[in-house]
Amino acid sequence: MKNFLNEINYGSTKASNSLVMAPMTRCRATNDGCATDIMVEYYSQRASAGLIISEGIQPCLIGKGFMNTPGIHTQKQIDSWKKVTDSVHNKNGKIFAQLMHTGRIGHQSNYNDKHQSVAPSKICAQGKIYTPTGLKNFNVPREMDHVDIIQSITDHVEAACNAIKAGFDGIEIHCGNGFLIHQFMAKNTNIRKDEYAEGILGHLKFALEIINACSVAIGADKVGIRISPENTYNDINEGDSNLLYQTLIPLLPKKLAYIHIMESNNREMTKMIRNLWEGKIILNPHESENNWPSNIKDLEDTFSSNISDAVSMGALFISNPDLVERISHGFELNHPKEEYFYMGGKLGYIDYPMI
């Protein structure tokens, strides 16, 4: 297996090893979207990861989907994140902010001002979402007009700049998992009659505009993107996924810090993207339906195959703050307590034992 303890560069960011902490929603922020003291402790505990990618951070108020998730669009939020980034850097870690606009994945009960979610088209997602009063069906979103689209691009750029002000080493733009950018990319959620749905290039237009604008604002070497090809999460159907990503990858800025792939039982798709992209690739490996969640065997197999430059792990970083040390020394791993993933508070968050 490749020595994952070797240094690796993601654009202008030098990481101490090639094990990445994947972005994971944990619902521990304040109601107004600020990072909390236990979030400072949570990220600090995991600073030995070569790179930490934060939980999804909404770039604007209307981009919030879930309860107690953080934002980075107010000064108070920026200041709260400074405590997180300082704690990670004090332990020689690196951290990127994942910008995640949830689009139609939301409910009015989760917003202070009861606003309506927005999306490329007025199509409600199938499924339910947690609210203060229990599980609710998703709301029907409002279709974005051109003013909304321009505003959303501006919001992403401002959030990218705010992330740098907050001390993040870079940003990851979430273009997958059925959230707003992915909704523009997908066939079943984007049925517009304008240039944002005109063929494959139309479906990619919004994503590329945001990626390019953020790259100009803070430098492409500080920008990564996350994609989830063929993933149907949040009621998404991309349509011709092969054509979609064959078209997208060559159009990306060449100096991006990385592409982060959330694999969905589709190793051939990952190989295709690897062949199209000369830059760094981080893989969250799920080669088949038997590889959920990712485990140490997946880590070994991925590094041995050289299909990616780095590997991201999610659940194992939740339960093993010192995952890098445990793997490198062959120590036993803690098992994650799924019942505490989104519960709030310290339990199942900052109380896992460390070696």
CSV table of C-alpha atoms in Angstrom, one decimal:
chain,number,residue,atom,x,y,z
A,1,MET,CA,0.0,0.0,0.0
A,2,LYS,CA,1.2,3.5,-0.8
A,3,ASN,CA,2.5,5.3,2.3
A,4,PHE,CA,-0.3,7.6,3.1
A,5,LEU,CA,1.9,9.4,5.7
A,6,ASN,CA,3.8,11.2,2.9
A,7,GLU,CA,3.1,14.9,2.4
A,8,ILE,CA,0.8,15.9,-0.4
A,9,ASN,CA,-0.1,19.3,-2.0
A,10,TYR,CA,-3.7,20.4,-2.8
A,11,GLY,CA,-3.0,23.5,-4.8
A,12,SER,CA,-1.2,25.9,-2.5
A,13,THR,CA,-2.0,23.8,0.6
A,14,LYS,CA,0.6,21.3,1.8
A,15,ALA,CA,-0.9,18.5,3.9
A,16,SER,CA,1.1,16.2,6.2
A,17,ASN,CA,-0.5,13.0,4.9
A,18,SER,CA,-3.1,11.9,2.3
A,19,LEU,CA,-5.9,10.8,4.6
A,20,VAL,CA,-8.7,13.3,4.5
A,21,MET,CA,-11.6,13.8,6.9
A,22,ALA,CA,-14.7,13.9,4.7
A,23,PRO,CA,-17.4,16.6,5.2
A,24,MET,CA,-20.2,15.5,7.5
A,25,THR,CA,-23.3,17.3,8.7
A,26,ARG,CA,-23.3,17.1,12.5
A,27,CYS,CA,-25.9,19.7,13.5
A,28,ARG,CA,-24.0,21.3,16.4
A,29,ALA,CA,-24.1,24.9,15.4
A,30,THR,CA,-26.2,27.6,17.0
A,31,ASN,CA,-29.6,28.4,15.6
A,32,ASP,CA,-28.1,31.5,13.9
A,33,GLY,CA,-25.4,29.5,12.2
A,34,CYS,CA,-22.4,30.1,14.4
A,35,ALA,CA,-19.7,27.5,15.2
A,36,THR,CA,-19.8,26.5,18.9
A,37,ASP,CA,-17.1,25.7,21.4
A,38,ILE,CA,-17.7,21.9,21.1
A,39,MET,CA,-17.2,22.3,17.3
A,40,VAL,CA,-13.9,23.9,18.1
A,41,GLU,CA,-13.0,20.9,20.2
A,42,TYR,CA,-14.4,18.4,17.6
A,43,TYR,CA,-12.2,19.8,14.7
A,44,SER,CA,-9.2,20.3,16.9
A,45,GLN,CA,-9.3,16.6,18.0
A,46,ARG,CA,-9.1,15.5,14.4
A,47,ALA,CA,-6.3,17.9,13.3
A,48,SER,CA,-3.9,15.1,12.5
A,49,ALA,CA,-5.9,14.3,9.3
A,50,GLY,CA,-3.9,15.5,6.4
A,51,LEU,CA,-6.8,17.7,5.4
A,52,ILE,CA,-10.1,18.3,7.2
A,53,ILE,CA,-13.0,19.3,5.0
A,54,SER,CA,-15.6,21.0,7.1
A,55,GLU,CA,-19.3,20.0,7.4
A,56,GLY,CA,-21.5,21.8,4.8
A,57,ILE,CA,-21.5,25.5,5.5
A,58,GLN,CA,-24.4,27.6,3.9
A,59,PRO,CA,-23.1,30.5,1.8
A,60,CYS,CA,-26.3,32.5,2.5
A,61,LEU,CA,-29.4,32.3,4.7
A,62,ILE,CA,-31.6,30.9,1.9
A,63,GLY,CA,-29.0,28.1,1.4
A,64,LYS,CA,-29.7,26.6,4.8
A,65,GLY,CA,-31.5,23.3,4.7
A,66,PHE,CA,-31.0,21.5,8.1
A,67,MET,CA,-31.4,22.4,11.7
A,68,ASN,CA,-28.3,23.8,13.6
A,69,THR,CA,-26.0,23.8,10.6
A,70,PRO,CA,-23.4,26.6,10.2
A,71,GLY,CA,-23.2,29.5,7.8
A,72,ILE,CA,-20.4,31.9,6.8
A,73,HIS,CA,-22.3,34.9,5.6
A,74,THR,CA,-22.3,37.1,8.7
A,75,GLN,CA,-19.4,38.6,10.7
A,76,LYS,CA,-20.5,36.8,13.8
A,77,GLN,CA,-20.3,33.5,11.9
A,78,ILE,CA,-16.9,34.4,10.4
A,79,ASP,CA,-15.6,35.2,13.9
A,80,SER,CA,-16.9,31.9,15.3
A,81,TRP,CA,-15.1,29.9,12.6
A,82,LYS,CA,-11.8,31.7,13.4
A,83,LYS,CA,-11.8,29.8,16.6
A,84,VAL,CA,-12.1,26.5,14.7
A,85,THR,CA,-9.4,27.2,12.1
A,86,ASP,CA,-7.0,28.5,14.8
A,87,SER,CA,-7.5,25.3,16.8
A,88,VAL,CA,-6.7,23.2,13.8
A,89,HIS,CA,-3.7,25.3,12.7
A,90,ASN,CA,-2.3,25.3,16.3
A,91,LYS,CA,-2.0,21.5,15.8
A,92,ASN,CA,-0.4,21.9,12.4
A,93,GLY,CA,-3.6,20.7,10.6
A,94,LYS,CA,-5.2,22.0,7.4
A,95,ILE,CA,-8.9,22.7,6.9
A,96,PHE,CA,-11.1,23.6,3.9
A,97,ALA,CA,-14.6,25.0,4.3
A,98,GLN,CA,-17.2,23.1,2.3
A,99,LEU,CA,-19.8,25.6,0.8
A,100,MET,CA,-23.1,23.8,0.6
A,101,HIS,CA,-26.3,25.5,-0.7
A,102,THR,CA,-29.1,22.9,-0.1
A,103,GLY,CA,-31.5,24.3,-2.7
A,104,ARG,CA,-34.8,22.5,-2.5
A,105,ILE,CA,-33.7,20.3,0.4
A,106,GLY,CA,-35.2,22.2,3.2
A,107,HIS,CA,-38.3,23.1,5.2
A,108,GLN,CA,-39.7,26.4,6.3
A,109,SER,CA,-39.7,25.3,10.0
A,110,ASN,CA,-35.9,25.3,9.9
A,111,TYR,CA,-35.6,28.9,8.9
A,112,ASN,CA,-35.8,31.9,11.3
A,113,ASP,CA,-37.6,34.0,8.7
A,114,LYS,CA,-39.8,31.1,7.2
A,115,HIS,CA,-38.5,31.7,3.7
A,116,GLN,CA,-39.2,29.4,0.8
A,117,SER,CA,-36.4,27.2,-0.5
A,118,VAL,CA,-35.2,27.8,-4.0
A,119,ALA,CA,-34.2,25.5,-6.8
A,120,PRO,CA,-33.7,25.5,-10.6
A,121,SER,CA,-37.3,24.3,-11.1
A,122,LYS,CA,-40.4,24.1,-9.0
A,123,ILE,CA,-40.2,20.4,-8.3
A,124,CYS,CA,-40.5,19.1,-4.7
A,125,ALA,CA,-38.0,16.4,-3.6
A,126,GLN,CA,-39.4,13.1,-2.4
A,127,GLY,CA,-38.6,12.3,1.2
A,128,LYS,CA,-38.6,14.0,4.6
A,129,ILE,CA,-36.5,16.3,6.6
A,130,TYR,CA,-36.0,16.8,10.4
A,131,THR,CA,-37.6,19.9,11.8
A,132,PRO,CA,-38.1,21.2,15.3
A,133,THR,CA,-41.5,19.5,15.4
A,134,GLY,CA,-40.4,16.2,13.8
A,135,LEU,CA,-40.1,14.7,10.4
A,136,LYS,CA,-41.8,16.7,7.6
A,137,ASN,CA,-42.1,16.4,3.9
A,138,PHE,CA,-39.9,18.7,1.9
A,139,ASN,CA,-41.4,22.0,0.8
A,140,VAL,CA,-42.1,22.8,-2.8
A,141,PRO,CA,-39.3,25.2,-3.8
A,142,ARG,CA,-39.5,28.5,-5.7
A,143,GLU,CA,-38.0,28.4,-9.2
A,144,MET,CA,-34.9,30.7,-9.4
A,145,ASP,CA,-35.1,33.5,-11.9
A,146,HIS,CA,-32.0,35.1,-13.4
A,147,VAL,CA,-31.7,37.6,-10.5
A,148,ASP,CA,-31.7,34.7,-8.0
A,149,ILE,CA,-29.0,32.9,-10.0
A,150,ILE,CA,-26.7,36.0,-10.1
A,151,GLN,CA,-27.3,36.5,-6.4
A,152,SER,CA,-26.4,32.8,-5.7
A,153,ILE,CA,-23.2,33.1,-7.6
A,154,THR,CA,-22.4,36.3,-5.7
A,155,ASP,CA,-23.3,34.6,-2.4
A,156,HIS,CA,-20.8,31.7,-3.1
A,157,VAL,CA,-18.0,34.2,-4.0
A,158,GLU,CA,-18.6,36.2,-0.8
A,159,ALA,CA,-18.7,33.0,1.2
A,160,ALA,CA,-15.4,31.9,-0.3
A,161,CYS,CA,-13.8,35.2,0.6
A,162,ASN,CA,-15.3,35.0,4.1
A,163,ALA,CA,-13.9,31.5,4.5
A,164,ILE,CA,-10.4,32.9,3.8
A,165,LYS,CA,-11.0,35.7,6.3
A,166,ALA,CA,-12.0,33.1,8.8
A,167,GLY,CA,-8.7,31.3,8.4
A,168,PHE,CA,-9.7,28.4,6.2
A,169,ASP,CA,-6.9,27.2,3.9
A,170,GLY,CA,-9.4,26.9,1.0
A,171,ILE,CA,-12.9,26.0,0.1
A,172,GLU,CA,-14.7,22.9,-1.3
A,173,ILE,CA,-17.7,23.7,-3.5
A,174,HIS,CA,-20.4,21.1,-3.0
A,175,CYS,CA,-21.6,20.0,-6.5
A,176,GLY,CA,-23.1,16.7,-5.4
A,177,ASN,CA,-25.5,14.8,-3.1
A,178,GLY,CA,-28.6,16.4,-4.6
A,179,PHE,CA,-28.0,19.9,-3.3
A,180,LEU,CA,-28.5,23.1,-5.3
A,181,ILE,CA,-25.6,22.9,-7.8
A,182,HIS,CA,-26.3,19.2,-8.4
A,183,GLN,CA,-30.0,20.1,-8.9
A,184,PHE,CA,-29.0,22.3,-11.8
A,185,MET,CA,-26.8,19.5,-13.2
A,186,ALA,CA,-29.5,16.8,-13.0
A,187,LYS,CA,-32.2,15.9,-15.5
A,188,ASN,CA,-35.1,15.4,-13.1
A,189,THR,CA,-34.6,18.6,-11.1
A,190,ASN,CA,-33.8,21.1,-13.9
A,191,ILE,CA,-36.5,21.4,-16.5
A,192,ARG,CA,-36.0,25.1,-17.2
A,193,LYS,CA,-36.6,26.7,-20.5
A,194,ASP,CA,-33.5,28.9,-20.6
A,195,GLU,CA,-29.8,28.7,-21.1
A,196,TYR,CA,-29.4,27.0,-17.7
A,197,ALA,CA,-31.0,23.8,-19.1
A,198,GLU,CA,-30.0,23.9,-22.7
A,199,GLY,CA,-28.3,20.6,-23.3
A,200,ILE,CA,-25.4,19.3,-21.2
A,201,LEU,CA,-23.6,22.6,-21.2
A,202,GLY,CA,-26.7,24.3,-20.0
A,203,HIS,CA,-27.0,21.9,-17.1
A,204,LEU,CA,-23.4,22.6,-16.2
A,205,LYS,CA,-23.5,26.4,-16.7
A,206,PHE,CA,-24.5,27.3,-13.1
A,207,ALA,CA,-21.8,25.0,-11.6
A,208,LEU,CA,-19.1,26.3,-13.8
A,209,GLU,CA,-20.0,29.9,-13.2
A,210,ILE,CA,-19.7,29.4,-9.4
A,211,ILE,CA,-16.5,27.4,-9.7
A,212,ASN,CA,-14.9,29.9,-12.0
A,213,ALA,CA,-16.1,33.0,-10.0
A,214,CYS,CA,-14.7,31.6,-6.7
A,215,SER,CA,-11.5,30.6,-8.4
A,216,VAL,CA,-11.0,34.2,-9.6
A,217,ALA,CA,-11.9,35.6,-6.2
A,218,ILE,CA,-9.5,33.5,-4.0
A,219,GLY,CA,-7.4,31.6,-6.5
A,220,ALA,CA,-8.1,28.3,-8.1
A,221,ASP,CA,-5.3,26.7,-6.0
A,222,LYS,CA,-7.5,27.3,-2.9
A,223,VAL,CA,-10.7,25.8,-4.5
A,224,GLY,CA,-11.7,22.1,-4.5
A,225,ILE,CA,-15.0,20.7,-5.7
A,226,ARG,CA,-17.0,17.7,-4.5
A,227,ILE,CA,-19.0,15.6,-7.0
A,228,SER,CA,-21.1,12.4,-6.5
A,229,PRO,CA,-21.6,10.9,-10.0
A,230,GLU,CA,-24.7,8.7,-10.4
A,231,ASN,CA,-25.6,9.1,-6.7
A,232,THR,CA,-29.4,9.3,-6.4
A,233,TYR,CA,-29.3,10.8,-2.9
A,234,ASN,CA,-32.0,13.5,-2.3
A,235,ASP,CA,-34.1,12.2,-5.1
A,236,ILE,CA,-31.6,13.0,-7.9
A,237,ASN,CA,-31.5,11.5,-11.4
A,238,GLU,CA,-28.6,13.0,-13.4
A,239,GLY,CA,-29.7,11.5,-16.7
A,240,ASP,CA,-26.6,10.6,-18.9
A,241,SER,CA,-24.0,10.7,-16.1
A,242,ASN,CA,-21.2,9.6,-18.4
A,243,LEU,CA,-21.8,12.5,-20.8
A,244,LEU,CA,-22.3,14.9,-17.9
A,245,TYR,CA,-18.9,14.3,-16.3
A,246,GLN,CA,-17.1,13.7,-19.6
A,247,THR,CA,-18.1,17.3,-20.4
A,248,LEU,CA,-17.6,18.8,-16.9
A,249,ILE,CA,-14.1,17.6,-16.1
A,250,PRO,CA,-12.2,19.1,-19.1
A,251,LEU,CA,-14.0,22.5,-18.5
A,252,LEU,CA,-12.8,22.9,-14.9
A,253,PRO,CA,-10.0,25.4,-14.1
A,254,LYS,CA,-6.7,23.4,-14.4
A,255,LYS,CA,-5.3,24.7,-11.2
A,256,LEU,CA,-8.1,23.6,-8.9
A,257,ALA,CA,-6.7,22.3,-5.6
A,258,TYR,CA,-8.6,18.9,-6.2
A,259,ILE,CA,-11.6,17.0,-7.3
A,260,HIS,CA,-13.3,15.1,-4.4
A,261,ILE,CA,-15.4,12.2,-5.6
A,262,MET,CA,-18.1,10.6,-3.5
A,263,GLU,CA,-18.2,7.2,-5.1
A,264,SER,CA,-21.5,5.4,-5.5
A,265,ASN,CA,-20.8,1.7,-6.4
A,266,ASN,CA,-19.4,2.9,-9.7
A,267,ARG,CA,-15.6,2.3,-9.9
A,268,GLU,CA,-15.6,2.6,-13.7
A,269,MET,CA,-16.9,6.2,-13.4
A,270,THR,CA,-14.1,7.0,-11.0
A,271,LYS,CA,-11.6,5.5,-13.5
A,272,MET,CA,-13.0,7.7,-16.3
A,273,ILE,CA,-12.7,10.8,-14.2
A,274,ARG,CA,-9.1,9.8,-13.2
A,275,ASN,CA,-8.2,9.6,-16.9
A,276,LEU,CA,-9.7,13.0,-17.6
A,277,TRP,CA,-8.2,14.9,-14.8
A,278,GLU,CA,-4.4,15.5,-14.3
A,279,GLY,CA,-4.8,17.2,-11.0
A,280,LYS,CA,-5.3,15.8,-7.5
A,281,ILE,CA,-8.2,13.5,-6.8
A,282,ILE,CA,-9.6,12.7,-3.3
A,283,LEU,CA,-11.7,9.6,-3.3
A,284,ASN,CA,-14.4,8.7,-0.8
A,285,PRO,CA,-14.3,5.0,-1.8
A,286,HIS,CA,-17.5,2.9,-2.2
A,287,GLU,CA,-16.5,0.5,-5.0
A,288,SER,CA,-19.6,-1.6,-4.5
A,289,GLU,CA,-22.7,-1.8,-2.3
A,290,ASN,CA,-20.6,-3.9,0.2
A,291,ASN,CA,-18.3,-0.9,0.8
A,292,TRP,CA,-20.6,1.3,2.9
A,293,PRO,CA,-19.3,2.9,5.1
A,294,SER,CA,-15.7,3.0,3.9
A,295,ASN,CA,-13.4,1.0,6.0
A,296,ILE,CA,-9.6,0.3,6.4
A,297,LYS,CA,-9.7,-2.4,3.7
A,298,ASP,CA,-11.2,0.2,1.2
A,299,LEU,CA,-8.4,2.6,2.2
A,300,GLU,CA,-5.7,-0.1,1.5
A,301,ASP,CA,-7.3,-1.1,-1.8
A,302,THR,CA,-7.7,2.4,-3.0
A,303,PHE,CA,-4.1,3.4,-2.3
A,304,SER,CA,-2.8,0.2,-3.8
A,305,SER,CA,-4.7,0.8,-7.1
A,306,ASN,CA,-3.4,4.4,-7.4
A,307,ILE,CA,-6.9,5.5,-8.6
A,308,SER,CA,-6.7,8.6,-6.4
A,309,ASP,CA,-4.1,10.7,-4.7
A,310,ALA,CA,-5.8,10.8,-1.4
A,311,VAL,CA,-8.7,9.0,0.4
A,312,SER,CA,-11.4,10.6,2.5
A,313,MET,CA,-13.1,8.8,5.4
A,314,GLY,CA,-16.3,9.9,7.1
A,315,ALA,CA,-17.7,7.6,9.9
A,316,LEU,CA,-14.3,6.4,11.0
A,317,PHE,CA,-13.2,10.0,11.7
A,318,ILE,CA,-16.3,10.5,13.7
A,319,SER,CA,-15.5,7.7,16.1
A,320,ASN,CA,-11.7,7.9,15.8
A,321,PRO,CA,-10.4,11.5,16.3
A,322,ASP,CA,-6.9,10.0,16.1
A,323,LEU,CA,-7.6,7.9,13.0
A,324,VAL,CA,-4.3,8.6,11.4
A,325,GLU,CA,-2.3,7.4,14.4
A,326,ARG,CA,-4.5,4.3,14.9
A,327,ILE,CA,-4.1,3.2,11.3
A,328,SER,CA,-0.3,3.9,11.2
A,329,HIS,CA,0.3,1.9,14.4
A,330,GLY,CA,-2.3,-0.8,13.7
A,331,PHE,CA,-4.4,0.0,16.8
A,332,GLU,CA,-8.0,-1.1,17.2
A,333,LEU,CA,-10.7,1.3,16.0
A,334,ASN,CA,-13.7,2.7,17.8
A,335,HIS,CA,-17.1,2.1,16.3
A,336,PRO,CA,-19.3,5.1,15.5
A,337,LYS,CA,-22.5,5.6,17.5
A,338,GLU,CA,-25.0,6.4,14.8
A,339,GLU,CA,-27.7,7.4,17.2
A,340,TYR,CA,-25.7,10.5,18.1
A,341,PHE,CA,-24.8,11.7,14.6
A,342,TYR,CA,-27.3,14.5,14.5
A,343,MET,CA,-28.5,14.7,18.1
A,344,GLY,CA,-26.6,17.8,19.2
A,345,GLY,CA,-24.4,18.0,22.3
A,346,LYS,CA,-21.2,16.3,23.3
A,347,LEU,CA,-22.3,12.7,23.3
A,348,GLY,CA,-21.0,10.8,20.3
A,349,TYR,CA,-19.3,14.0,19.2
A,350,ILE,CA,-16.2,14.9,21.3
A,351,ASP,CA,-16.2,12.0,23.8
A,352,TYR,CA,-14.7,9.2,21.7
A,353,PRO,CA,-11.5,7.8,23.4
A,354,MET,CA,-8.1,8.6,22.0
A,355,ILE,CA,-4.9,6.6,22.3
